[in-house]
Each structure stands twice: as C-alpha cells, then as structure tokens.
Short mmCIF file of C-alpha atoms and ligand atoms in Angstrom, two decimals:
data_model
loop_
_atom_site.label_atom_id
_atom_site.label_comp_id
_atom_site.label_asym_id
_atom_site.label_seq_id
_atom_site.Cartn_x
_atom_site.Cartn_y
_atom_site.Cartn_z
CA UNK A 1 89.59 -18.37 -69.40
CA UNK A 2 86.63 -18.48 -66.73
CA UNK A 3 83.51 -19.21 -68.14
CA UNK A 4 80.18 -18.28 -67.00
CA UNK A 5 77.92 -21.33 -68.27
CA UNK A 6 74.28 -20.65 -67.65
CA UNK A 7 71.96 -23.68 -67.55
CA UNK A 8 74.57 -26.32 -67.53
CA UNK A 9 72.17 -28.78 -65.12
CA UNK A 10 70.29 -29.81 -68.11
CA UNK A 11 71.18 -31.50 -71.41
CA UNK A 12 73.10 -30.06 -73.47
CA UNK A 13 75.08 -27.55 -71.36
CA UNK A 14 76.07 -30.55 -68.88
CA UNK A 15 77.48 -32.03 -71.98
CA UNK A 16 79.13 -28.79 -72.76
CA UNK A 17 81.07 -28.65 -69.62
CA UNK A 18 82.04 -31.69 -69.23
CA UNK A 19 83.96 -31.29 -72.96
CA UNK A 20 85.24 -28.09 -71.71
CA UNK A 21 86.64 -29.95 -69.05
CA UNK A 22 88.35 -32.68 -71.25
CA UNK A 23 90.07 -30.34 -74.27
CA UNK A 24 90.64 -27.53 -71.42
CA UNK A 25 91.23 -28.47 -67.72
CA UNK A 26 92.46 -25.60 -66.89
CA UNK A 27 89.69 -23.05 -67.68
CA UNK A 28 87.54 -22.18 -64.29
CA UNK A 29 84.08 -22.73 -65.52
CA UNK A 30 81.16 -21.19 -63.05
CA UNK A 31 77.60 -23.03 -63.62
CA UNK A 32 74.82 -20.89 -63.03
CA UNK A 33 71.39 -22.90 -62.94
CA UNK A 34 67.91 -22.36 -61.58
CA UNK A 35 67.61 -26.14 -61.26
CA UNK A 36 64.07 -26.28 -62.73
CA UNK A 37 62.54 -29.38 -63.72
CA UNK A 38 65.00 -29.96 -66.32
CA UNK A 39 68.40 -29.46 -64.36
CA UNK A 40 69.31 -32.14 -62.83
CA UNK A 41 73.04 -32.65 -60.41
CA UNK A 42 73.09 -35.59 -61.15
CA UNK A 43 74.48 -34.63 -64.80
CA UNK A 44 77.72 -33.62 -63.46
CA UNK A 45 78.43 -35.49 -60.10
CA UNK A 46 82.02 -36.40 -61.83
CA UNK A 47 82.93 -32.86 -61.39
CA UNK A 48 81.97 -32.44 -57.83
CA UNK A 49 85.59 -32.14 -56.80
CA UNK A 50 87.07 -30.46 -59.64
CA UNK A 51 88.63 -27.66 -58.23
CA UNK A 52 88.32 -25.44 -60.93
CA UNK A 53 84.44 -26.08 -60.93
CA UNK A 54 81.64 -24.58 -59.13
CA UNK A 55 78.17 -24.54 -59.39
CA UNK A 56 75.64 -21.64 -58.24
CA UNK A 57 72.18 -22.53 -58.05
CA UNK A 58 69.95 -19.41 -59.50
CA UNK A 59 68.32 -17.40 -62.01
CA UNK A 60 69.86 -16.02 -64.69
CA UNK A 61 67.17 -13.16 -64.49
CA UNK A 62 68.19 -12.26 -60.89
CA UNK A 63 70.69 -9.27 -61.72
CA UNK A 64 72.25 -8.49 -58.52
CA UNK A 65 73.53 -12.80 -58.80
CA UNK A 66 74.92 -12.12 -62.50
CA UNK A 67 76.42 -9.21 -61.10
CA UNK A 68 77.97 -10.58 -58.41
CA UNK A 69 78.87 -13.94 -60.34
CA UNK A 70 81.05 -11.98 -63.02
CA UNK A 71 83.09 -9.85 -60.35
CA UNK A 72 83.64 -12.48 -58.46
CA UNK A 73 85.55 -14.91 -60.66
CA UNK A 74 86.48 -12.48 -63.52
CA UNK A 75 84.62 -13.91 -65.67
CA UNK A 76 86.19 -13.23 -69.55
CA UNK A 77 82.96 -15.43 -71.52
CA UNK A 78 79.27 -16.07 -71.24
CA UNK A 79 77.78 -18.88 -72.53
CA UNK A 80 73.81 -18.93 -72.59
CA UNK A 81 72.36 -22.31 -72.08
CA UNK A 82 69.90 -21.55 -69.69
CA UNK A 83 66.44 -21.85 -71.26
CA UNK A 84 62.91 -23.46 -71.39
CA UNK A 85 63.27 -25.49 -73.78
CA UNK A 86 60.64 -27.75 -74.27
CA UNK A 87 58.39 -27.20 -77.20
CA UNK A 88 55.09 -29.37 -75.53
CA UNK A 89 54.84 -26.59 -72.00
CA UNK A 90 55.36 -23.86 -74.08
CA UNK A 91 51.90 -24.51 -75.73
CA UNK A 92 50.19 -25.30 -71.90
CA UNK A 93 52.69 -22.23 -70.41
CA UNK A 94 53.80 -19.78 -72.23
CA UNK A 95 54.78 -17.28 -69.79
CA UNK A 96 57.52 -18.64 -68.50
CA UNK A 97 59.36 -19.15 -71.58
CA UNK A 98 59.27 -15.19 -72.22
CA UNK A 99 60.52 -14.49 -68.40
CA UNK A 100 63.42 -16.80 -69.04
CA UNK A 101 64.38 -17.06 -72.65
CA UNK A 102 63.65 -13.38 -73.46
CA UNK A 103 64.28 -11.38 -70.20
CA UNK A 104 66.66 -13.81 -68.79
CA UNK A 105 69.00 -13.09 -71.87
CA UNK A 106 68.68 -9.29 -71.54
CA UNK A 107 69.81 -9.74 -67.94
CA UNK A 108 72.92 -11.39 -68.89
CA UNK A 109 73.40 -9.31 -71.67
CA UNK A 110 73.15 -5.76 -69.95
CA UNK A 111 75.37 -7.46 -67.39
CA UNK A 112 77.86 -8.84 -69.85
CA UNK A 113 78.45 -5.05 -70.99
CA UNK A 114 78.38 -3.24 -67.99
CA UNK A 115 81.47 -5.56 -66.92
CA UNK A 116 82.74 -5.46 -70.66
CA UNK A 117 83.18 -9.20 -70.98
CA UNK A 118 84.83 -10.57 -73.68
CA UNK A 119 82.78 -12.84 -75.32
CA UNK A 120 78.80 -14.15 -75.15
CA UNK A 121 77.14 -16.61 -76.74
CA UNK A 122 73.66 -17.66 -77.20
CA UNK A 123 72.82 -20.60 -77.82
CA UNK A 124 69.95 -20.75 -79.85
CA UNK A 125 67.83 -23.34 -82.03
CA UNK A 126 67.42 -23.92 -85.48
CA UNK A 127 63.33 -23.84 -84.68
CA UNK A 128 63.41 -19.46 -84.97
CA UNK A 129 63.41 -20.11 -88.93
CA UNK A 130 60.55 -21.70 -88.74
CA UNK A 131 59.60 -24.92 -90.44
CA UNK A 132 60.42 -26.18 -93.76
CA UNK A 133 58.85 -27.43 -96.62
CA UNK A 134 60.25 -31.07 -98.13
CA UNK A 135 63.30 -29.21 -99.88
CA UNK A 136 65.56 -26.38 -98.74
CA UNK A 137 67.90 -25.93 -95.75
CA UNK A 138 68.17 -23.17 -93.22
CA UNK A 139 70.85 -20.80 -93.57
CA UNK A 140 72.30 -17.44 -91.45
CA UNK A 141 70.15 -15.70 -93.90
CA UNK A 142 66.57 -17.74 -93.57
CA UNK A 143 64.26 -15.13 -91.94
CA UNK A 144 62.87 -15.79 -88.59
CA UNK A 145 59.44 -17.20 -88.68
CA UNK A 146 58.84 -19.45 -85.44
CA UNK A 147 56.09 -20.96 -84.78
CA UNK A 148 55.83 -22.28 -81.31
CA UNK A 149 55.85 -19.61 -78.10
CA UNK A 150 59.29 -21.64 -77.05
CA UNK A 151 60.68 -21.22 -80.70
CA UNK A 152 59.55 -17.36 -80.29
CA UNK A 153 60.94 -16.54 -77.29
CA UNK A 154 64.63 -17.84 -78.16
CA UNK A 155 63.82 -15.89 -81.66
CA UNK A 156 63.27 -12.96 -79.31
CA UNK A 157 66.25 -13.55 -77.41
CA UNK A 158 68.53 -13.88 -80.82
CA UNK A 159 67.32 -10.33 -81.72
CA UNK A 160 67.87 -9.48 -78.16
CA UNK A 161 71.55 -10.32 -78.60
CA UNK A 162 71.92 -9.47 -82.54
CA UNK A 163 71.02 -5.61 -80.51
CA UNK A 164 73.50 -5.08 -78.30
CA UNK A 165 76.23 -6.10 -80.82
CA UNK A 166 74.89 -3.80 -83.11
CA UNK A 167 74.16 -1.02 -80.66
CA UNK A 168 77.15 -1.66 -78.01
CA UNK A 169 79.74 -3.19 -80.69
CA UNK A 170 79.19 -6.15 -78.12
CA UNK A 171 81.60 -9.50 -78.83
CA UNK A 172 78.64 -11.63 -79.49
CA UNK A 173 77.78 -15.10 -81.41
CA UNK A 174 74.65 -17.00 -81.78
CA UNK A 175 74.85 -20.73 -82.55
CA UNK A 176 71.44 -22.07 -84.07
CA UNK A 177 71.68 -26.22 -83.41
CA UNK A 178 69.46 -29.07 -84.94
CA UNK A 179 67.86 -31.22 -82.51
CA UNK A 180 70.30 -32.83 -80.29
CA UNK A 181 70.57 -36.53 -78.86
CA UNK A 182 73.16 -38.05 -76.70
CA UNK A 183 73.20 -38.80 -72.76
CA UNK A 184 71.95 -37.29 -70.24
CA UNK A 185 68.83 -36.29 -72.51
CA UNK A 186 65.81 -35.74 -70.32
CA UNK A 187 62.69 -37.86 -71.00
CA UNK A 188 60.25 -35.79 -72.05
CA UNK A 189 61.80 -35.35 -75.63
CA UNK A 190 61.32 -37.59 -78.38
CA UNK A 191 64.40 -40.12 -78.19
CA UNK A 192 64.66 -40.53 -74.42
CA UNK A 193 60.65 -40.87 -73.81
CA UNK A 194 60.94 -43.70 -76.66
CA UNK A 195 63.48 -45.43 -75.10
CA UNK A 196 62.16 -45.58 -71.16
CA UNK A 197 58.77 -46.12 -72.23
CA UNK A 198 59.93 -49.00 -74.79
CA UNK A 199 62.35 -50.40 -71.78
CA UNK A 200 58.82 -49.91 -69.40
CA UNK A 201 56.48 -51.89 -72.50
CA UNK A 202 54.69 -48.51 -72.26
CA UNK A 203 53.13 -47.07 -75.46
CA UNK A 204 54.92 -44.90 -77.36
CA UNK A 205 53.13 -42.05 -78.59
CA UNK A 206 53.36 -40.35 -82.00
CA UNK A 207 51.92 -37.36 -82.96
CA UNK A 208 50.04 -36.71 -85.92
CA UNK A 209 51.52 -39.16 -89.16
CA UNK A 210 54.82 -39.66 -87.81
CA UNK A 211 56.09 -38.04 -90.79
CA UNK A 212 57.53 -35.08 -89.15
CA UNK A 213 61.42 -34.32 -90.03
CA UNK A 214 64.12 -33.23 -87.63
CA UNK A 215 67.63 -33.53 -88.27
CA UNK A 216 69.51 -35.09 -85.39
CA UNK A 217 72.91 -34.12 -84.18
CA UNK A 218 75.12 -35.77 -81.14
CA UNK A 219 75.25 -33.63 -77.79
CA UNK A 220 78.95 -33.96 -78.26
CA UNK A 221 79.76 -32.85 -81.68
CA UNK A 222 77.35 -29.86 -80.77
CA UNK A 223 80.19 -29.10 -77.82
CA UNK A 224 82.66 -29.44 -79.91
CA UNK A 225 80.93 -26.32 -82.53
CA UNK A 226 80.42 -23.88 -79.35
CA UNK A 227 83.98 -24.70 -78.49
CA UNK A 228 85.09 -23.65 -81.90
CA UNK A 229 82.59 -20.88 -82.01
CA UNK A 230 83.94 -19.36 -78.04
CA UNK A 231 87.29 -19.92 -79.20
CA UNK A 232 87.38 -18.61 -83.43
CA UNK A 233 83.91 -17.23 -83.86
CA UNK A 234 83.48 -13.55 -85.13
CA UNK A 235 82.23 -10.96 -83.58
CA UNK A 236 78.21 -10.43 -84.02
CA UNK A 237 78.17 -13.55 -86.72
CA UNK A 238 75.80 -16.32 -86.18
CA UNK A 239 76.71 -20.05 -86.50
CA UNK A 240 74.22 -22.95 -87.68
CA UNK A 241 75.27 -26.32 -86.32
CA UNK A 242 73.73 -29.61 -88.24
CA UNK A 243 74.94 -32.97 -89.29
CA UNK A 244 73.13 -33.59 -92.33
CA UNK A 245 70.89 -36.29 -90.54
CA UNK A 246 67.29 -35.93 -91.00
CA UNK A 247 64.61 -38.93 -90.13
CA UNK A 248 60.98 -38.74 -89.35
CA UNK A 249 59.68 -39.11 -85.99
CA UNK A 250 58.21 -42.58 -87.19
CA UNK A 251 62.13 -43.94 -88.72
CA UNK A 252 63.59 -43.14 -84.97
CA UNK A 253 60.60 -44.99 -82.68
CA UNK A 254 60.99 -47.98 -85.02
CA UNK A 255 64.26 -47.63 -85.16
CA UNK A 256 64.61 -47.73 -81.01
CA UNK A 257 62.14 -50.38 -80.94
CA UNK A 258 64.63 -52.58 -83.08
CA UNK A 259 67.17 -52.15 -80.91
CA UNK A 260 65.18 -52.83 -78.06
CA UNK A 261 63.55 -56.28 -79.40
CA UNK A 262 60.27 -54.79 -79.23
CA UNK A 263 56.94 -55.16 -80.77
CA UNK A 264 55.85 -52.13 -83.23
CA UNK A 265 52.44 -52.53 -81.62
CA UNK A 266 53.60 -50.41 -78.93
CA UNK A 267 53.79 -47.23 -81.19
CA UNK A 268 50.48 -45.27 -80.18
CA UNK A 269 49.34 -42.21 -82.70
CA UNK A 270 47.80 -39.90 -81.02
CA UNK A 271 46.87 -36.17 -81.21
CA UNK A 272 49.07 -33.80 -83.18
CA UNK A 273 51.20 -31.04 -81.82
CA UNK A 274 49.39 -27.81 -82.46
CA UNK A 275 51.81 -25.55 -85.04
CA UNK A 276 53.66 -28.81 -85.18
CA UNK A 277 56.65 -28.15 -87.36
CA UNK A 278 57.07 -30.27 -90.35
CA UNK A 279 61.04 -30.36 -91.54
CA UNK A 280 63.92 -28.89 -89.92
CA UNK A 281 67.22 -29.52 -92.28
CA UNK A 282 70.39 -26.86 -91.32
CA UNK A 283 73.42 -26.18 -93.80
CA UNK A 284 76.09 -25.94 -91.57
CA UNK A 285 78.42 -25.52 -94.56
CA UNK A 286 79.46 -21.42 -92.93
CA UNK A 287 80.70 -23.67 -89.71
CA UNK A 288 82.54 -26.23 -91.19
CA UNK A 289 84.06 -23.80 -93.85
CA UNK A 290 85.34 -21.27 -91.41
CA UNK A 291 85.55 -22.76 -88.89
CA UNK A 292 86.70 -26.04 -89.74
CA UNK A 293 83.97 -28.19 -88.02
CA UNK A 294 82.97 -31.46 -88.86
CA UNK A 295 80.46 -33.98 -86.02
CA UNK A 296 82.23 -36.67 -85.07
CA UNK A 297 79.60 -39.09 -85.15
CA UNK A 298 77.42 -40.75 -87.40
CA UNK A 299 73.45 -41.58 -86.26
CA UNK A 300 73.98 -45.02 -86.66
CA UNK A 301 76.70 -45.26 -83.66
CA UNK A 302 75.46 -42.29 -82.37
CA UNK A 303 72.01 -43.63 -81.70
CA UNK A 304 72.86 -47.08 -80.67
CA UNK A 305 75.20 -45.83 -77.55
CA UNK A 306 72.88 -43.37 -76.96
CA UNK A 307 70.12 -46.45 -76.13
CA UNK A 308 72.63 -48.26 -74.60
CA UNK A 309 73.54 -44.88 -72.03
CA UNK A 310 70.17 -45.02 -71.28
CA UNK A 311 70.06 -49.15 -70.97
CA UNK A 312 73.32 -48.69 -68.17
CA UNK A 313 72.28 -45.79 -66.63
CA UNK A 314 68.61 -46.90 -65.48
CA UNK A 315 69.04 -45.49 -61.94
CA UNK A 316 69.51 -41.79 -63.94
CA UNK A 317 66.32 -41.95 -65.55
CA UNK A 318 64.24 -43.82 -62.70
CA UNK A 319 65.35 -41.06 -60.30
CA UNK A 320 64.00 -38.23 -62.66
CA UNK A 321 60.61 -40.47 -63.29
CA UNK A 322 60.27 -40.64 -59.45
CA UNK A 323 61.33 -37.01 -58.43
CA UNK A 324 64.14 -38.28 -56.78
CA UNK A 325 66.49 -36.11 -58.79
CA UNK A 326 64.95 -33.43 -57.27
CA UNK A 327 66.32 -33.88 -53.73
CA UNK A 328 63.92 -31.51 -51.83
CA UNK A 329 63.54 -29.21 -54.83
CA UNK A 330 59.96 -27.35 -55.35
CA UNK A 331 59.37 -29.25 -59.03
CA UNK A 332 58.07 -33.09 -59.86
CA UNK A 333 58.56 -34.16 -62.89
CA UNK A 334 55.41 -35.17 -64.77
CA UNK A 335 54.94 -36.01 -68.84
CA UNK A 336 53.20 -32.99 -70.67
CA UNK A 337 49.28 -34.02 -71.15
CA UNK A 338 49.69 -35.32 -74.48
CA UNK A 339 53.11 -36.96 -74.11
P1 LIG B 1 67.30 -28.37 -70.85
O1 LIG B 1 65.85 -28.03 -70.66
O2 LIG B 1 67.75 -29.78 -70.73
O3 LIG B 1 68.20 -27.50 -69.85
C1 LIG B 1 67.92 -26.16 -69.56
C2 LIG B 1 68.65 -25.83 -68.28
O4 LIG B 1 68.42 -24.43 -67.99
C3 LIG B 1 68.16 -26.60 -67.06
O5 LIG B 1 69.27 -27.07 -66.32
C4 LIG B 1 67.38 -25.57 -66.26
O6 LIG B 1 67.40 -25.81 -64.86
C5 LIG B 1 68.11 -24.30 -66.62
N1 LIG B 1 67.28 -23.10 -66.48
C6 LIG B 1 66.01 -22.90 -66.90
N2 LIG B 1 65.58 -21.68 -66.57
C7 LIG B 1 66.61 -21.06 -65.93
C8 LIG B 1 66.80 -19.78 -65.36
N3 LIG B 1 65.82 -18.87 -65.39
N4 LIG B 1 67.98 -19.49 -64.79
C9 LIG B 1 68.98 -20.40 -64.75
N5 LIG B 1 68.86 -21.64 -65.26
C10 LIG B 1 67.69 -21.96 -65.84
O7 LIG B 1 67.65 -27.78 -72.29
P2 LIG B 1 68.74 -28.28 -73.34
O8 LIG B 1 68.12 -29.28 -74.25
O9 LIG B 1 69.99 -28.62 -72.64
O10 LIG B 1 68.93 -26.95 -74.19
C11 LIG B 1 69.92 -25.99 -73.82
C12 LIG B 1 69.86 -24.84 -74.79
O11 LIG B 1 70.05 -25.29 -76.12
C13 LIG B 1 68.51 -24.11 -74.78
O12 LIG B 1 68.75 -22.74 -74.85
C14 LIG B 1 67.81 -24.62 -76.02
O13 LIG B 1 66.93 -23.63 -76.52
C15 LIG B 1 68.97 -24.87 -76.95
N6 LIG B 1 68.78 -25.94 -77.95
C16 LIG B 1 68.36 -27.18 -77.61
C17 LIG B 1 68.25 -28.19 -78.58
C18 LIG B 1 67.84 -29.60 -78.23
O14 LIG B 1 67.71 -30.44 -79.12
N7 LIG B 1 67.66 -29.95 -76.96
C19 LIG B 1 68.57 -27.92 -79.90
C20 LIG B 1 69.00 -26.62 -80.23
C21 LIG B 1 69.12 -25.67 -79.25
P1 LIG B 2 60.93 -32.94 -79.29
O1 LIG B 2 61.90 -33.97 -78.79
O2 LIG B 2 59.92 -32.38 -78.34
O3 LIG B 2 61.80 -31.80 -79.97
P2 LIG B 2 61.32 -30.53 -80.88
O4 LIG B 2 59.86 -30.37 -80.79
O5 LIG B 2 62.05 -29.41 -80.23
O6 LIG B 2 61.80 -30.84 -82.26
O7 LIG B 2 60.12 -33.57 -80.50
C1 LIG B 2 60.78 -34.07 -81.65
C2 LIG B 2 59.72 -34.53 -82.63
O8 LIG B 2 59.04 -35.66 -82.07
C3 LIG B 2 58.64 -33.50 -82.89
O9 LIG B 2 58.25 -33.60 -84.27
C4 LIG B 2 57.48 -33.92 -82.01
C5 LIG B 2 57.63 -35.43 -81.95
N1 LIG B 2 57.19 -36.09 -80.71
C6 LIG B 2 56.30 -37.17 -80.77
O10 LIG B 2 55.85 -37.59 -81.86
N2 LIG B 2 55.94 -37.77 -79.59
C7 LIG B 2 56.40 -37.33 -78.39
O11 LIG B 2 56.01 -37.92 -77.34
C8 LIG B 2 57.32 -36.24 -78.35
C9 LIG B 2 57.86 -35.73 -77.04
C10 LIG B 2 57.69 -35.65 -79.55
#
C-alpha cells in the first residue's frame, strides 16, 4: 500500500509510522506535516534513509499539495493525524483549530474522492462525546456533546467525514482514542510536563481538585488499533480505542513523582481549566470484538518506561524547551499561560 499519513511530526502519528514501518516494511508511507509547534523531525530521524519513506513539509489545507501528493505516489489510504490538538490554546485560540481540524479534513476529504482512494481515516478523540459523569462509558452510539473549541472542531471534522461516506459511499473510518501516553509525547500535556518539570524541581501544576478522570492508553497499542482499523475496518463504521485505565490527574503526578524520588510539595493547584472535562472512560468492547484488538500494555509498565524514555532521552525534550527543535522554523515553543 502507499499511505498518505498527515501529521506524523507530532505524537502519536510519529508513533504510527514508525509501527507501520516494523509489521509492514514494505508499504511506501508519504508524511505530510505543517511542522507547527508540535511536529517535531526529530520524532523520526531513524527513518531518514528509509527508502520507502518521505516526508513533505505542508498543510493539509493547501489543495493543490494534497492533490499533487496523491498523484504522485498513488496513494491507495489516508490517514488523518494532522490536527491541533491541544485542549489549553484552543481556549486562548480558537481559530486555528477550525482552519485545521475542520477545513483541513474537508480538504483531504474532497481530495480523497476526486482521486477515489481507497480508504481514509480520521483519527479522532474520545473528547467529541463530551464528558462523563462518575459511571458510564462512551460508546459508537454516545451523542456528540464537546465541550472545548479543540474537542468541537474534531467533532466537526467526524461529521465532516461521517458526510461524504454517506453522501459519496466514501471508504471511510473514524477511530475515537482515550488519552494517549508513550514517547515522543510533547510537554505541554499532562504526563510529559510532569515529568520535565519534576526532573527540573519545577512545580507541577494541577488544575482545579486534581480529581479529573482520563483513561490512559499507550501510543503503541493505539498504532496497533489504526493498523487493524486501515487494514479490517468497515466501511463508514467508527472505532473507539481504550484500555480500561482511568486515574485522576492527582493518582498520575504522584504517581511520577514516586518514580522520580520527589517531594509531593512540588504539586502546585492552581486555576481550573474552563469547561474542564470531568471523566472520560471508552468501551472499546466493538474493537476488540471485531476486530480482535487487545493493548499490549498495562499502565504500570507502560508508565514507568514511558518516565524512563523521557529520563534517556533528555536532549529530545531540552531541544523542544529551547526551540532548538525548531531548526529555523517560524514557531517557539512556550507553556500555555496557565500551564
Ligand atoms: P500533536 O499535536 O502531537 O501532532 C499534530 C501534528 O499535526 C504535528 O506534527 C503538527 O505539525 C501537525 N499539523 C498541525 N496542523 C497541521 C496542518 N494544518 N497541516 C499539516 N500538519 C499539521 O497531536 P497528537 O497528540 O499526535 O494527536 C494526533 C491526532 O490524534 C490528533 O488528530 C488528535 O486530535 C488525536 N488524538 C490525540 C490524543 C492524545 O492523547 N494526544 C487522543 C485521541 C486522539
Ligand atoms: P491534557 O494532557 O491537556 O489532555 P486532555 O485535556 O486532552 O485530556 O490534560 C490531561 C488532564 O490533565 C486534564 O484533565 C487537564 C489536566 N492538566 C493539569 O492538571 N495540569 C496541566 O498542566 C495540564 C497540561 C493538564
């Protein structure tokens, strides 16, 4: 197959590729990436010289570049990474997220038709259902009801794509993930900035009572669902991924404190989150009945060589805290005001 991966700088899709790469070498994959704040080269170096590799730096809302991207190496399958993802900007910038996560997918998606291409994906988040209250799990059938103008726009993107299957009979899947942890996790989000500001003795700051829920699933077992999902999925059906691992915010910062050897009086409360979320908890049970997925790992060795990445891999992080990553690139990287 050759794959068109959009946004595969940044966390997760780098992740994505590089499994793609293990279970099958022989696929060309093409990674198209804007390189905003949040992609970073530096994810993939290994694959510099893979020959069936190749990266294009761009937008996925420039048309005449998708265009040209999926004549050019045939491509048979999209798979939609490419986003703004982080909940904290979208509250201080909300534009953006609707250029890119709403008219960004439309681009790829009128493209994707025009040049009848097998198979797209989006990869969405479990944050379009909204949040939940102490029991319950999201389903395929929970209604939409986000919250945040990030969680809106993918929610907006979803319908985008849910539309062209029904109108165009379009090969289409959604995936709707948990929050993800693993390397190469940028440090903005909850589990990396604990860890670099633990590692720095810098306070680590909690919002509201701690007490918020997310349920936490490894980078790579998420690869391993959109791998299942490009390869078996069914056309127009969407796919929640979870592992049936929620914690509160407070259980994870003690938790990497521990680890660390650490002093709890590091953990700062500060301001809440406006429309902060409460619980997100996904039944995957659809995936792992027909499609036979199960994640690989479990939080407790999941977590601890995820703090140990980031423990070897200090010149990684200390280039993104200092720009470096950038390399002559128009962004610096700087915490969100409440972060
Ligand atoms: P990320 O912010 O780490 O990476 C996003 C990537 O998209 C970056 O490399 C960025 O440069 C690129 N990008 C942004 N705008 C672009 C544009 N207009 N054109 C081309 N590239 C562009 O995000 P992530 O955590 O890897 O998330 C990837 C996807 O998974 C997103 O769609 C997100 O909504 C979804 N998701 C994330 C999580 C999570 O826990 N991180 C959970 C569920 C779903
Ligand atoms: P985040 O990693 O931003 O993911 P999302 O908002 O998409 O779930 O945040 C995870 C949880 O951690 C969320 O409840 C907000 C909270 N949080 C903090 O308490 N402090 C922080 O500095 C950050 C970034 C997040």
């Amino acid at each position: 197959m050759n794959l068109l991966v959009t946004g595969g700088a940044g966390f997760i899709g780098s992740n994505f590729i590089r499994h793609m790469r293990e279970t099958h070498p022989d696929y060309l994959i093409v990674n198209l990436d804007k390189l905003t704040y949040a992609g970073n080269l530096d994810n993939l170096t290994d694959l510099e010289n893979d020959e069936n590799y190749r990266f294009v730096k761009g937008d996925i809302c420039n048309e005449a570049l998708v265009r040209h991207l999926l004549r050019t190496y045939s491509i048979n399958a999209i798979i939609n990474f490419a986003a703004e993802s982080h909940v904290d900007r979208s509250i201080s910038d909300p534009g953006i997220f609707v250029t890119t996560n709403i008219s960004g997918t439309q681009v790829l998606l009128e493209a994707a038709r025009t040049y009848g291409i097998d198979k797209y994906i989006q990869i969405s988040t479990d944050e379009v259902y909204g949040s939940l209250g102490a029991t319950g799990y999201f389903t395929e059938e929970t209604p939409l009801a986000p919250n945040s103008p990030y969680s809106a726009s993918k929610a907006a993107g979803d319908l985008l794509v849910r539309a062209y299957h029904e109108t165009y009979g379009m090969n289409v899947n959604i995936t709707r993930c948990s929050n993800n942890y693993g390397p190469f996790h940028f440090p903005e989000k909850l589990i990396p900035l604990m860890i670099t500001h633990a590692l720095d003795g810098k306070e680590l700051p909690v919002y509201g009572d701690g007490l918020n829920i997310r349920d936490w699933l490894h980078v790579r077992d998420h690869a391993a669902a959109i791998d299942l999902v490009l390869h078996q999925g069914k056309s127009g059906e969407v796919y929640n991924i979870g592992g049936h691992n929620e914690r509160t915010n407070i259980q994870i910062v003690e938790l990497i404190l521990e680890r660390l050897g650490n002093s709890k009086a590091l953990i700062r409360y500060v301001e809440d989150r406006l429309g902060h979320d409460r619980r997100y908890a996904i039944d995957p049970a659809k995936l792992e009945s027909q499609l036979g997925w199960q994640p690989k790992y479990t939080f407790e060795t999941g977590i601890v060589e995820t703090i140990d990445w980031y423990l070897e891999n200090e010149v990684w992080w200390r280039d993104i805290q200092s720009g470096q990553y950038l390399n002559g690139y128009d962004f610096r990287y700087s915490e969100p005001a409440n972060g």
